[in-house]
Coordinates of C-alpha atoms in Angstrom, one line a residue:
M1 CA 152.8 -123.4 107.9
H2 CA 150.6 -123.1 111.0
R3 CA 150.0 -119.3 110.4
T4 CA 149.2 -120.0 106.7
W5 CA 146.6 -122.6 107.7
I6 CA 145.0 -120.1 110.1
A7 CA 144.9 -117.4 107.5
A8 CA 143.3 -119.8 105.0
A9 CA 140.7 -120.8 107.5
L10 CA 139.9 -117.2 108.3
V11 CA 139.5 -116.4 104.6
A12 CA 137.2 -119.4 104.2
G13 CA 135.2 -118.3 107.2
V14 CA 134.8 -114.8 105.8
A15 CA 133.6 -116.3 102.5
L16 CA 131.2 -118.5 104.3
V17 CA 129.8 -115.6 106.3
G18 CA 129.5 -113.6 103.1
R19 CA 127.6 -116.4 101.3
L20 CA 125.2 -116.9 104.3
S21 CA 124.7 -113.2 104.5
A22 CA 124.0 -113.0 100.8
Q23 CA 120.8 -114.9 101.4
T24 CA 119.6 -111.9 103.3
V25 CA 119.9 -109.3 100.6
V26 CA 116.4 -108.2 99.8
F27 CA 114.4 -106.2 97.2
S28 CA 113.5 -103.1 99.1
E29 CA 111.7 -100.9 96.6
V30 CA 110.1 -101.5 93.2
M31 CA 108.8 -98.7 90.9
Y32 CA 107.0 -100.8 88.3
E33 CA 104.5 -98.3 86.9
P34 CA 105.9 -94.7 87.2
P35 CA 103.4 -91.9 87.4
G36 CA 103.2 -89.7 84.3
G37 CA 101.7 -92.1 81.7
S38 CA 103.5 -93.4 78.7
A39 CA 106.0 -90.6 78.6
S40 CA 107.4 -91.8 82.0
A41 CA 107.0 -95.5 81.4
E42 CA 110.8 -96.0 81.3
A43 CA 111.4 -94.2 84.6
E44 CA 111.3 -97.6 86.4
F45 CA 113.8 -98.6 89.0
L46 CA 114.5 -101.4 91.3
E47 CA 116.3 -101.2 94.7
L48 CA 118.1 -103.8 96.8
L49 CA 119.1 -103.5 100.4
N50 CA 121.7 -105.3 102.5
P51 CA 120.1 -105.4 106.0
G52 CA 123.0 -107.5 107.4
R53 CA 126.2 -106.7 109.2
V54 CA 128.8 -107.7 106.6
S55 CA 129.2 -106.7 103.0
I56 CA 127.5 -108.7 100.3
D57 CA 129.4 -109.7 97.1
L58 CA 127.1 -109.0 94.2
S59 CA 129.9 -109.3 91.6
G60 CA 128.5 -110.8 88.4
A61 CA 125.0 -111.3 90.0
S62 CA 122.2 -111.5 87.4
F63 CA 118.5 -112.0 87.1
A64 CA 117.1 -115.4 86.3
S65 CA 113.6 -113.9 85.7
G66 CA 111.9 -110.6 85.4
L67 CA 114.8 -108.5 84.0
T68 CA 118.1 -108.7 82.2
F69 CA 121.0 -107.1 84.1
T70 CA 124.4 -108.2 85.4
F71 CA 126.0 -106.4 88.3
P72 CA 129.6 -105.2 87.7
T73 CA 132.7 -107.0 88.9
P74 CA 133.8 -106.3 91.5
Y75 CA 130.8 -105.0 93.4
L76 CA 130.4 -105.2 97.2
L77 CA 127.2 -103.9 98.9
P78 CA 128.1 -102.7 102.4
P79 CA 125.9 -103.3 105.4
G80 CA 122.8 -101.1 105.4
A81 CA 123.6 -99.9 101.8
R82 CA 121.2 -99.8 98.9
A83 CA 121.8 -100.6 95.2
V84 CA 119.6 -99.1 92.6
I85 CA 119.2 -100.1 88.9
C86 CA 117.0 -98.4 86.4
R87 CA 115.5 -98.9 83.0
N88 CA 116.4 -95.6 81.4
R89 CA 119.3 -93.8 83.1
A90 CA 118.8 -90.4 81.3
L91 CA 115.1 -90.3 82.2
F92 CA 115.8 -91.5 85.7
E93 CA 118.5 -88.9 86.4
A94 CA 116.3 -86.1 84.9
R95 CA 113.6 -87.0 87.5
Y96 CA 115.7 -87.8 90.6
G97 CA 119.1 -86.2 90.1
P98 CA 122.1 -87.8 91.9
V99 CA 121.0 -91.0 93.7
S100 CA 123.2 -92.9 96.2
G101 CA 123.9 -96.4 95.1
L102 CA 122.8 -96.0 91.4
L103 CA 124.7 -98.5 89.3
P104 CA 125.9 -97.7 85.8
G105 CA 123.9 -98.8 82.8
N106 CA 120.3 -99.8 82.3
Y107 CA 118.5 -103.1 82.7
S108 CA 116.7 -104.6 79.7
G109 CA 113.1 -105.6 79.7
A110 CA 110.4 -104.0 81.9
L111 CA 108.8 -104.6 85.2
N112 CA 105.3 -106.0 84.7
N113 CA 102.6 -103.6 85.8
G114 CA 100.3 -106.5 86.7
G115 CA 102.9 -108.2 89.0
E116 CA 105.6 -110.7 88.4
S117 CA 108.4 -112.8 89.9
L118 CA 111.9 -111.4 90.3
L119 CA 114.9 -113.7 91.0
L120 CA 118.5 -112.5 91.4
N121 CA 121.2 -115.1 91.4
D122 CA 124.9 -114.7 92.3
A123 CA 127.6 -115.4 89.8
A124 CA 127.5 -119.1 90.7
G125 CA 123.8 -119.3 90.0
L126 CA 122.7 -119.5 93.6
P127 CA 119.7 -117.4 94.7
L128 CA 120.4 -114.1 96.3
A129 CA 117.0 -112.4 96.5
Q130 CA 113.5 -113.3 95.3
L131 CA 110.2 -111.3 95.1
K132 CA 106.8 -112.1 93.7
Y133 CA 104.9 -108.8 93.8
G134 CA 101.3 -108.2 92.8
V135 CA 98.7 -105.5 92.5
D136 CA 95.6 -107.0 94.2
G137 CA 94.8 -108.6 97.5
D138 CA 97.0 -107.1 100.2
W139 CA 99.4 -105.6 97.8
P140 CA 99.4 -101.7 97.8
S141 CA 97.2 -100.7 94.8
R142 CA 98.2 -97.0 94.8
A143 CA 101.6 -97.9 93.3
A144 CA 99.9 -99.1 90.1
G145 CA 100.4 -95.9 88.1
N146 CA 99.0 -93.5 90.7
G147 CA 102.2 -92.1 92.1
G148 CA 104.6 -94.1 94.1
S149 CA 106.5 -97.3 94.4
I150 CA 106.1 -100.3 96.6
E151 CA 108.6 -100.4 99.5
L152 CA 109.5 -103.0 102.0
V153 CA 108.3 -102.1 105.5
D154 CA 110.5 -104.3 107.6
P155 CA 113.5 -106.1 106.1
A156 CA 113.6 -108.5 109.0
K157 CA 110.2 -109.8 108.2
D158 CA 109.1 -112.0 105.3
P159 CA 109.4 -110.1 102.0
A160 CA 107.0 -112.6 100.4
N161 CA 104.2 -111.3 102.7
A162 CA 102.2 -108.6 100.8
A163 CA 101.3 -107.0 104.2
N164 CA 105.0 -106.2 104.7
W165 CA 104.9 -103.8 101.7
R166 CA 103.4 -100.3 101.4
A167 CA 102.9 -97.7 98.8
S168 CA 105.6 -95.0 99.1
T169 CA 104.6 -91.7 100.7
E170 CA 107.0 -90.0 98.2
Y171 CA 105.1 -89.4 95.0
F172 CA 108.0 -90.6 92.8
G173 CA 109.4 -93.1 95.4
S174 CA 112.6 -92.8 97.3
P175 CA 115.4 -94.6 95.3
G176 CA 118.7 -95.0 97.2
R177 CA 117.3 -94.1 100.6
E178 CA 114.7 -95.3 103.1
G179 CA 111.2 -94.1 102.5
S180 CA 109.7 -91.8 105.0
G181 CA 106.6 -93.8 105.6
P182 CA 103.3 -92.2 106.4
R183 CA 103.8 -88.5 107.3
N184 CA 100.8 -87.8 109.4
R185 CA 101.5 -84.1 109.4
V186 CA 98.3 -82.8 107.9
V187 CA 95.4 -85.3 107.6
V188 CA 91.9 -85.3 106.2
N189 CA 90.0 -85.0 109.5
E190 CA 86.4 -84.8 108.3
L191 CA 84.8 -85.3 105.0
L192 CA 81.2 -84.5 104.0
A193 CA 80.9 -86.5 100.8
H194 CA 77.1 -87.0 100.3
T195 CA 75.0 -83.8 100.1
D196 CA 71.8 -82.8 98.4
P197 CA 71.5 -79.2 97.3
P198 CA 71.7 -76.6 98.7
L199 CA 74.1 -78.3 101.1
E200 CA 77.5 -79.0 99.6
D201 CA 80.6 -81.3 100.1
A202 CA 83.4 -80.2 102.4
V203 CA 86.8 -81.4 103.4
E204 CA 88.3 -80.5 106.8
L205 CA 92.1 -80.7 107.2
Y206 CA 93.9 -81.0 110.6
N207 CA 97.5 -80.1 111.5
R208 CA 98.8 -82.8 113.8
T209 CA 102.0 -80.9 114.5
T210 CA 102.9 -78.0 116.9
Q211 CA 104.0 -75.8 114.0
P212 CA 102.0 -73.9 111.4
I213 CA 102.1 -75.4 107.9
D214 CA 101.7 -73.6 104.6
L215 CA 99.4 -75.6 102.4
G216 CA 99.8 -73.2 99.5
G217 CA 100.3 -75.1 96.2
W218 CA 99.2 -78.5 97.7
F219 CA 96.6 -80.6 95.8
L220 CA 93.2 -81.9 96.8
S221 CA 91.3 -84.5 94.7
N222 CA 88.7 -87.2 94.5
D223 CA 90.7 -89.3 92.1
L224 CA 94.0 -91.2 92.7
A225 CA 94.7 -91.2 89.0
D226 CA 94.3 -87.4 88.8
P227 CA 95.4 -86.0 92.2
F228 CA 96.0 -82.4 90.7
R229 CA 92.3 -81.5 90.4
Y230 CA 92.3 -78.6 92.9
R231 CA 95.4 -76.6 93.9
I232 CA 95.1 -74.9 97.3
P233 CA 95.7 -71.2 97.0
A234 CA 99.1 -69.7 98.0
G235 CA 99.3 -68.4 101.5
T236 CA 96.8 -70.9 103.0
V237 CA 98.3 -71.7 106.4
I238 CA 96.9 -74.2 108.8
P239 CA 97.7 -73.4 112.5
P240 CA 99.3 -75.8 114.9
R241 CA 96.8 -78.4 116.1
G242 CA 94.3 -76.4 114.0
F243 CA 91.8 -76.9 111.2
R244 CA 91.2 -75.7 107.7
V245 CA 88.0 -76.4 105.7
I246 CA 87.8 -76.4 101.9
Y247 CA 84.2 -76.3 100.5
E248 CA 82.7 -77.5 97.3
Y249 CA 82.2 -74.0 96.0
Q250 CA 86.0 -73.7 96.0
F251 CA 87.0 -77.1 94.4
N252 CA 84.0 -77.5 92.1
L253 CA 84.4 -74.4 89.9
L254 CA 82.8 -74.2 86.5
D255 CA 86.2 -72.9 85.2
P256 CA 88.8 -74.5 87.4
G257 CA 91.7 -73.3 85.3
P258 CA 94.3 -75.1 83.0
G259 CA 95.1 -78.6 84.1
R260 CA 92.4 -78.6 86.8
T261 CA 89.1 -80.4 87.1
G262 CA 86.1 -79.4 89.2
F263 CA 84.7 -82.2 91.2
T264 CA 82.4 -83.4 94.0
F265 CA 82.7 -86.5 96.1
G266 CA 79.3 -87.9 95.1
A267 CA 79.4 -90.7 97.7
A268 CA 76.6 -92.9 96.5
R269 CA 79.2 -95.5 95.7
G270 CA 82.0 -94.4 98.0
G271 CA 85.3 -93.0 96.8
V272 CA 88.6 -91.5 97.8
V273 CA 89.9 -88.2 99.0
T274 CA 93.6 -87.4 98.5
L275 CA 95.9 -84.7 99.8
L276 CA 99.2 -84.3 98.0
S277 CA 102.0 -81.8 99.0
A278 CA 104.0 -80.0 96.3
D279 CA 107.1 -77.8 96.0
A280 CA 107.2 -74.2 95.0
Q281 CA 107.2 -75.2 91.3
G282 CA 104.1 -77.2 91.7
Q283 CA 105.8 -80.6 91.4
P284 CA 104.3 -83.3 93.6
V285 CA 106.3 -84.2 96.6
A286 CA 104.4 -86.6 98.9
W287 CA 101.0 -88.1 99.7
E288 CA 100.1 -86.4 102.9
D289 CA 96.9 -88.4 103.3
V290 CA 94.8 -90.8 101.2
Q291 CA 91.4 -92.0 102.6
E292 CA 89.1 -94.4 100.9
F293 CA 85.5 -94.3 102.1
P294 CA 82.3 -96.3 101.4
A295 CA 78.8 -94.8 100.7
S296 CA 77.3 -92.4 103.3
P297 CA 73.9 -91.0 104.1
N298 CA 73.0 -87.5 103.0
G299 CA 74.5 -84.9 105.3
V300 CA 76.5 -87.3 107.5
S301 CA 80.3 -86.8 107.7
F302 CA 83.2 -89.3 107.8
G303 CA 85.8 -88.3 110.4
R304 CA 88.5 -89.2 112.8
H305 CA 88.0 -89.4 116.5
P306 CA 89.9 -88.1 118.3
D307 CA 91.0 -85.4 115.9
G308 CA 93.8 -86.4 113.7
E309 CA 93.8 -90.0 114.9
G310 CA 91.8 -93.1 114.8
P311 CA 89.9 -94.7 111.9
F312 CA 88.0 -92.7 109.3
R313 CA 84.3 -93.6 110.0
L314 CA 80.9 -92.1 109.9
M315 CA 80.3 -89.6 112.8
Q316 CA 77.3 -88.9 114.9
R317 CA 77.0 -85.4 113.2
M318 CA 79.1 -83.0 111.1
T319 CA 81.3 -80.7 113.1
L320 CA 82.8 -78.3 110.6
G321 CA 82.9 -75.3 112.9
T322 CA 79.4 -73.8 112.8
G323 CA 76.0 -74.8 114.3
I324 CA 75.0 -76.3 111.0
D325 CA 74.9 -80.1 111.0
N326 CA 72.9 -82.8 109.4
T327 CA 69.9 -82.0 111.6
L328 CA 69.6 -78.3 110.7
D329 CA 68.2 -76.4 107.7
P330 CA 70.8 -76.6 104.8
L331 CA 69.3 -73.4 103.4
L332 CA 71.7 -71.7 105.8
I333 CA 74.4 -72.4 103.2
N334 CA 76.2 -69.0 103.8
L335 CA 76.6 -69.7 107.5
F336 CA 77.7 -73.3 106.7
R337 CA 80.5 -72.0 104.5
Q338 CA 81.9 -69.9 107.4
G339 CA 83.0 -72.9 109.3
L340 CA 86.7 -73.1 110.0
G341 CA 86.7 -76.6 111.4
G342 CA 86.1 -77.9 114.9
T343 CA 86.6 -80.8 117.3
N344 CA 85.0 -83.9 115.8
A345 CA 82.0 -85.6 117.2
P346 CA 82.4 -89.2 118.2
H347 CA 81.9 -92.0 115.7
A348 CA 78.3 -93.2 115.1
V349 CA 77.5 -96.4 116.8
G350 CA 74.6 -98.6 115.8
P351 CA 71.6 -98.7 115.9
V352 CA 72.5 -102.3 115.4
V353 CA 76.0 -103.7 116.2
F354 CA 78.0 -106.9 116.1
R355 CA 77.9 -108.3 119.6
R356 CA 79.7 -111.6 119.4
L357 CA 80.8 -114.3 117.0
R358 CA 82.2 -117.9 116.9
H359 CA 84.8 -117.6 114.2
A360 CA 86.9 -120.7 114.9
A361 CA 84.4 -123.5 115.1
P362 CA 85.8 -127.0 114.5
A363 CA 85.1 -128.3 110.9
G364 CA 81.5 -129.1 110.3
E365 CA 80.2 -127.4 113.5
I366 CA 78.1 -124.4 114.1
E367 CA 79.5 -120.9 113.7
F368 CA 77.5 -117.7 114.2
V369 CA 77.4 -113.9 114.3
E370 CA 75.2 -112.2 116.9
L371 CA 73.7 -108.7 116.3
Q372 CA 72.1 -106.5 118.9
N373 CA 69.8 -103.4 118.6
V374 CA 71.5 -101.0 121.0
S375 CA 69.0 -98.2 120.4
S376 CA 65.8 -97.4 122.3
V377 CA 63.6 -97.7 119.3
P378 CA 62.6 -100.6 116.9
V379 CA 64.9 -100.8 113.9
P380 CA 63.5 -102.0 110.6
L381 CA 66.1 -104.1 108.8
F382 CA 64.8 -102.8 105.4
D383 CA 64.0 -99.5 103.7
P384 CA 60.4 -98.8 104.7
A385 CA 60.0 -96.8 101.4
Y386 CA 61.4 -99.8 99.4
P387 CA 60.7 -102.9 101.5
T388 CA 62.5 -105.2 99.1
N389 CA 65.8 -103.5 99.9
G390 CA 67.1 -105.2 103.1
W391 CA 70.1 -104.8 105.3
R392 CA 73.1 -107.0 104.5
I393 CA 76.3 -108.5 106.1
E394 CA 79.3 -108.4 103.8
G395 CA 82.8 -109.6 104.0
G396 CA 83.9 -113.2 104.7
I397 CA 80.2 -114.2 105.0
G398 CA 77.2 -112.9 103.1
F399 CA 73.6 -112.5 104.4
T400 CA 70.7 -110.4 103.3
F401 CA 67.6 -109.7 105.3
T402 CA 65.2 -110.5 102.5
E403 CA 62.0 -110.3 104.6
P404 CA 60.8 -107.0 106.1
Q405 CA 61.9 -107.7 109.7
T406 CA 62.2 -105.3 112.6
M407 CA 64.5 -105.6 115.7
E408 CA 63.0 -104.4 118.9
P409 CA 65.1 -102.3 121.3
G410 CA 67.7 -104.5 123.0
A411 CA 66.9 -107.5 120.8
R412 CA 69.7 -109.9 120.0
W413 CA 69.5 -112.0 116.8
I414 CA 71.7 -114.9 115.8
L415 CA 72.9 -115.5 112.3
A416 CA 74.3 -119.0 111.8
N417 CA 75.9 -121.1 109.1
T418 CA 73.0 -123.6 109.4
N419 CA 69.3 -123.7 108.8
N420 CA 68.8 -125.7 112.1
P421 CA 67.8 -123.0 114.7
T422 CA 67.1 -125.7 117.3
A423 CA 70.7 -126.8 117.2
V424 CA 71.9 -123.2 117.5
R425 CA 69.7 -122.6 120.5
R426 CA 70.9 -125.8 122.2
L427 CA 74.6 -125.0 121.6
L428 CA 74.2 -121.5 123.1
G429 CA 71.7 -122.4 125.9
L430 CA 69.1 -120.0 124.5
P431 CA 65.3 -120.2 124.8
E432 CA 62.9 -121.2 122.0
S433 CA 62.0 -117.5 121.6
Q434 CA 65.5 -116.6 120.5
V435 CA 65.5 -115.4 116.9
V436 CA 68.0 -117.5 114.8
L437 CA 68.4 -116.9 111.1
G438 CA 70.5 -118.6 108.4
P439 CA 72.2 -120.1 106.8
Y440 CA 74.6 -117.4 105.6
S441 CA 77.0 -117.9 102.7
G442 CA 80.8 -118.3 103.2
Q443 CA 82.7 -119.0 106.3
L444 CA 84.2 -116.9 109.1
A445 CA 88.0 -116.9 109.0
S446 CA 89.6 -118.3 112.1
E447 CA 92.6 -116.1 111.7
G448 CA 90.5 -112.9 111.3
E449 CA 88.8 -110.8 108.6
R450 CA 86.5 -107.9 108.1
L451 CA 82.7 -108.1 108.5
T452 CA 80.5 -105.2 107.6
L453 CA 76.8 -104.6 108.4
V454 CA 75.3 -102.2 105.8
R455 CA 71.9 -100.7 105.3
P456 CA 70.2 -99.4 102.1
D457 CA 69.9 -95.7 101.3
T458 CA 67.4 -94.2 98.9
P459 CA 67.9 -95.5 95.3
Q460 CA 69.4 -93.1 92.8
L461 CA 66.6 -91.4 90.9
P462 CA 66.3 -90.0 87.4
P463 CA 67.9 -88.1 85.8
R464 CA 71.0 -89.5 87.4
P465 CA 72.9 -91.7 85.0
D466 CA 72.9 -94.5 87.6
A467 CA 69.2 -94.3 88.3
G468 CA 68.0 -97.4 90.1
F469 CA 71.3 -98.0 91.9
V470 CA 70.9 -98.6 95.6
P471 CA 73.7 -97.2 97.8
Y472 CA 74.5 -99.1 101.0
Y473 CA 76.3 -97.4 103.9
V474 CA 78.1 -98.9 106.9
V475 CA 76.2 -99.3 110.1
D476 CA 78.9 -101.3 111.9
D477 CA 82.1 -103.1 110.9
L478 CA 84.4 -105.5 112.6
D479 CA 88.0 -106.2 111.5
Y480 CA 88.8 -108.9 114.1
R481 CA 92.0 -110.9 114.5
S482 CA 93.0 -114.1 116.4
E483 CA 96.3 -112.9 117.8
A484 CA 97.3 -110.4 120.4
P485 CA 96.2 -107.8 121.2
W486 CA 92.9 -109.5 120.3
P487 CA 91.9 -112.2 122.8
S488 CA 93.5 -115.3 121.3
D489 CA 91.7 -117.8 123.5
A490 CA 88.4 -116.8 121.7
T491 CA 89.5 -119.4 119.1
A492 CA 88.9 -122.3 121.5
A493 CA 86.2 -124.6 120.5
D494 CA 84.0 -123.8 123.5
R495 CA 84.4 -120.0 123.3
C496 CA 83.5 -117.0 121.1
L497 CA 84.6 -113.4 120.6
A498 CA 82.3 -111.0 122.5
R499 CA 82.1 -107.2 122.6
I500 CA 82.4 -105.6 126.0
D501 CA 81.0 -102.1 125.6
L502 CA 78.3 -102.1 122.9
T503 CA 78.6 -98.3 122.7
A504 CA 82.3 -98.3 122.1
P505 CA 83.9 -98.6 118.7
T506 CA 84.5 -102.1 117.2
H507 CA 88.1 -101.5 116.1
L508 CA 89.5 -101.5 119.6
P509 CA 90.9 -104.9 120.5
S510 CA 90.5 -103.9 124.2
N511 CA 86.8 -103.8 123.7
W512 CA 86.6 -107.5 123.0
R513 CA 86.9 -110.5 125.2
S514 CA 86.7 -114.3 125.1
E515 CA 83.4 -115.6 126.4
P516 CA 82.0 -119.1 126.9
L517 CA 79.5 -120.2 124.2
G518 CA 76.8 -120.8 126.7
A519 CA 77.2 -117.6 128.7
V520 CA 73.9 -116.2 129.8
P521 CA 73.9 -112.4 130.0
P522 CA 73.1 -111.0 133.4
S523 CA 69.7 -109.5 134.0
R524 CA 69.4 -105.7 134.1
P525 CA 70.3 -104.6 137.6
E526 CA 67.7 -102.7 139.5
V527 CA 68.4 -99.0 140.1
A528 CA 67.1 -97.2 143.1
V529 CA 67.2 -93.4 142.7
E530 CA 66.7 -91.1 145.7
R531 CA 66.8 -87.3 145.6
L532 CA 68.5 -85.7 148.6
P533 CA 68.5 -82.1 149.9
G534 CA 71.0 -79.8 148.4
G535 CA 70.7 -81.1 144.8
Q536 CA 72.3 -84.5 145.6
V537 CA 71.3 -87.8 144.1
R538 CA 71.9 -91.2 145.7
L539 CA 71.9 -94.2 143.4
R540 CA 71.7 -97.8 144.7
T541 CA 72.2 -100.7 142.4
A542 CA 71.9 -104.4 142.7
G543 CA 72.4 -107.3 140.2
D544 CA 74.5 -110.4 139.5
R545 CA 77.6 -110.1 141.7
D546 CA 79.9 -111.0 138.7
A547 CA 78.3 -108.7 136.2
G548 CA 79.7 -105.3 135.4
F549 CA 77.2 -102.6 134.4
V550 CA 76.9 -98.9 133.6
L551 CA 74.7 -96.2 135.1
E552 CA 74.3 -93.3 132.8
R553 CA 72.0 -90.4 131.7
V554 CA 71.2 -89.3 135.3
T555 CA 69.4 -86.0 135.0
I556 CA 67.9 -83.5 137.4
S557 CA 65.7 -80.7 136.2
G558 CA 64.5 -78.2 138.8
A559 CA 61.8 -79.9 140.8
G560 CA 61.4 -82.6 138.2
S561 CA 62.1 -86.3 138.6
V562 CA 65.5 -88.0 138.6
T563 CA 66.0 -90.7 136.0
A564 CA 68.7 -93.3 135.7
V565 CA 69.3 -96.0 133.0
A566 CA 71.4 -99.1 133.7
T567 CA 73.1 -100.9 130.8
V568 CA 74.5 -104.3 131.3
L569 CA 78.1 -105.1 130.4
R570 CA 80.1 -108.2 130.7
A571 CA 83.3 -106.7 131.9
S572 CA 85.1 -105.4 135.0
Y573 CA 85.6 -101.7 135.7
T574 CA 87.2 -99.8 138.5
T575 CA 84.8 -99.1 141.3
P576 CA 84.1 -95.4 141.6
P577 CA 84.1 -93.6 144.9
G578 CA 81.2 -95.1 146.8
V579 CA 80.2 -97.7 149.3
V580 CA 79.8 -101.5 148.7
R581 CA 77.2 -102.5 151.2
A582 CA 77.0 -105.8 153.0
D583 CA 73.9 -106.8 151.0
G584 CA 75.9 -106.4 147.7
R585 CA 74.4 -103.1 146.7
V586 CA 76.6 -100.3 145.6
E587 CA 75.8 -96.8 146.8
R588 CA 77.1 -93.5 145.4
T589 CA 76.2 -89.9 146.2
F590 CA 77.2 -87.0 143.9
E591 CA 76.3 -83.4 143.1
L592 CA 74.4 -82.3 140.0
G593 CA 73.5 -78.8 138.9
T594 CA 70.0 -78.0 137.7
G595 CA 69.4 -79.5 134.3
E596 CA 72.8 -81.1 134.3
S597 CA 73.5 -84.7 133.2
A598 CA 76.1 -86.8 135.0
E599 CA 79.0 -88.2 133.0
M600 CA 78.8 -91.9 132.4
W601 CA 80.3 -93.8 135.3
R602 CA 80.9 -97.5 135.8
I603 CA 80.6 -99.9 138.8
R604 CA 82.0 -103.3 139.3
L605 CA 80.2 -105.4 141.9
D606 CA 82.8 -107.3 143.9
P607 CA 82.4 -111.1 143.5

C-alpha cells in the first residue's frame, strides 16, 4: 500500500511537471507569406519548440484561433525538439525535402499575411502557446513575402516582444531546425548610391572570414521583392579579409539577360542593397547581407568602419581602391572602374552634431536637445540656393529650421519643447546670449529612441519624374537608450545625456555620459607651443583642473611655425607620457618629422 501511494504520487508529480512545462512550449518560426508569389502561397509552415527539460504532451492539442489543426494522439515533444505543421504537405516536401519533426497531414486555413493571433490549447482547453505577430513596428518586414520566415531569437525571453523576432537568414526559412542567424561572411562594405554622370554607382563587398569565398552565382539587387536582378559571374572569388567591387556598368546592362533587371541605386529617396547566396543550380540559399540606407549626397559613399563591422553610415570619402573620390574629377571613369576595393575611410561626423539632451524630464517640465557646430566654418542650416529648404530633426520629435539661420563655428544651440527661452536658459544656467529655439513637436522617449538631423540636397530637376522632390540626407543620428551600456542615471530629473567626444560616432554608448543640467563647459585651455632643437616640440597646457581636453593637429613644416589646436572634452583620459607640473600645467615633449602631423593625443589634468 505504501509503495502504491508513493508510485501514485510520483506519477502525479510527473504530470504536474509536464503541465507546468507545457506553458513554456513556444512558437519558434512562422512562414506566413512564402516567397514565390501565388504559386507558393500554400508553402506556409509553423514551428513549435520545447525549450524545457522534460517532454511536453501535445496529444490532442488544437488551435483556438488562427488555424485548424489537431495534434495526433499520442504525441510527446521531447526537450529541445521542434514540431512542424504545414498547409500543403506536397508543396512543402517538394521545397524542403525531409524535415525533422514534420507532423502528418495539413492544417486548414491560412496564416494572415498582415499579422494575426495564434493560440494553441492542450486537449483540456488550457493554453499551451500564444503568439500575436505583425508586419510593422519592430516586427521584421523582410518576411512579408520577400524571402524568409520570422524566427524567435531567444526562447527564454518574451515571445510577445517583436524585438525578440528576426527575419530568417535562410531564404526559405529553416523548418525543423534552428536558424543560422546573421551569417556575416560576406557583407556590403561600401555603397556609392548617388552619382551624377559620368560617375556611376558601385558596391564593395568584404570577406570577413580567413578563407576565400566563391561568389559565383550569388545575386545582387536594389529590391527586396526582386533580389535576382544581377547574378555575379561564375569564378568570382573574394580573398580572405579582402574586397571585391561591382560597378554599375556591370549590373545596369541594357540587355541584362532572361529573368534579370538592370538597375541603379538612385538614392534620392534612399533604398536597399541586398546580397543573396545561391547554390550551383541558381536556387537562393541565404541572405548574406541586407542594408537599408537613406538619401545621400552626390559622390559620397555609405560604408562600415572598421571594414566589415560597425554601422552602415555616410563616410568622409569614397574608398573603392583608386585615388578617385568625391573630391576628384569624375571624368576619370576608366580609372575609377579599376578599383578593387580598399580600407574604408572613417564615418563622416558633423558639421553639426547632437551634443546633449534631456530625455526623461518630469511631466510638464522642460526637455531639450542641444546641437553644436563642430566644424571650423559657419554652417547655414538651409540650402543657400533654395533658402526655404531648411534642416530638420526627425524621429521622436520634429523641428524644421524655417528661417535662413547660420551656426558659427563652435556654436551650441538649444531646441526645447517650449517657446519660453528665458525658462530654458534659467534651467541650464546659460547667458541671455544663448540661442534657444522651439517648441518642437512630439516628445523625447525616456526609454530611448532614434533622432536624426538631416539637411536638404538639391531638388530633383526635370526631366526626372519626381522633379521638385527635395532629398534629405543624414548629418547626424542618435539612437539612445536608457539602460546599460548607456548611462542609466541620465534619466534622473536633474541630469541629461551628454556626448563625450564630439568627433566620435554617436552610436557608441561609451561616448555618452550623464551630466548635470547646469553643467558649465570648461573654457578652452591655453596652449603654449615651443620649438626645440632637433625637431622637437614642447607643449604646455593649462585649464580647469577637472576638465579633460585634446591637443591635436600639431604640425611642423621645415622652418615654419608650430601650430596646436586644443578641443575641450568633458571626460577623463589616460595621461600620456609627460610631466604634471606643480602649477597644474601638463608638459610633453615628442619628436616630429618635417611636415608630419602628430597623432591625436589626450591629457587628463589631475584634480
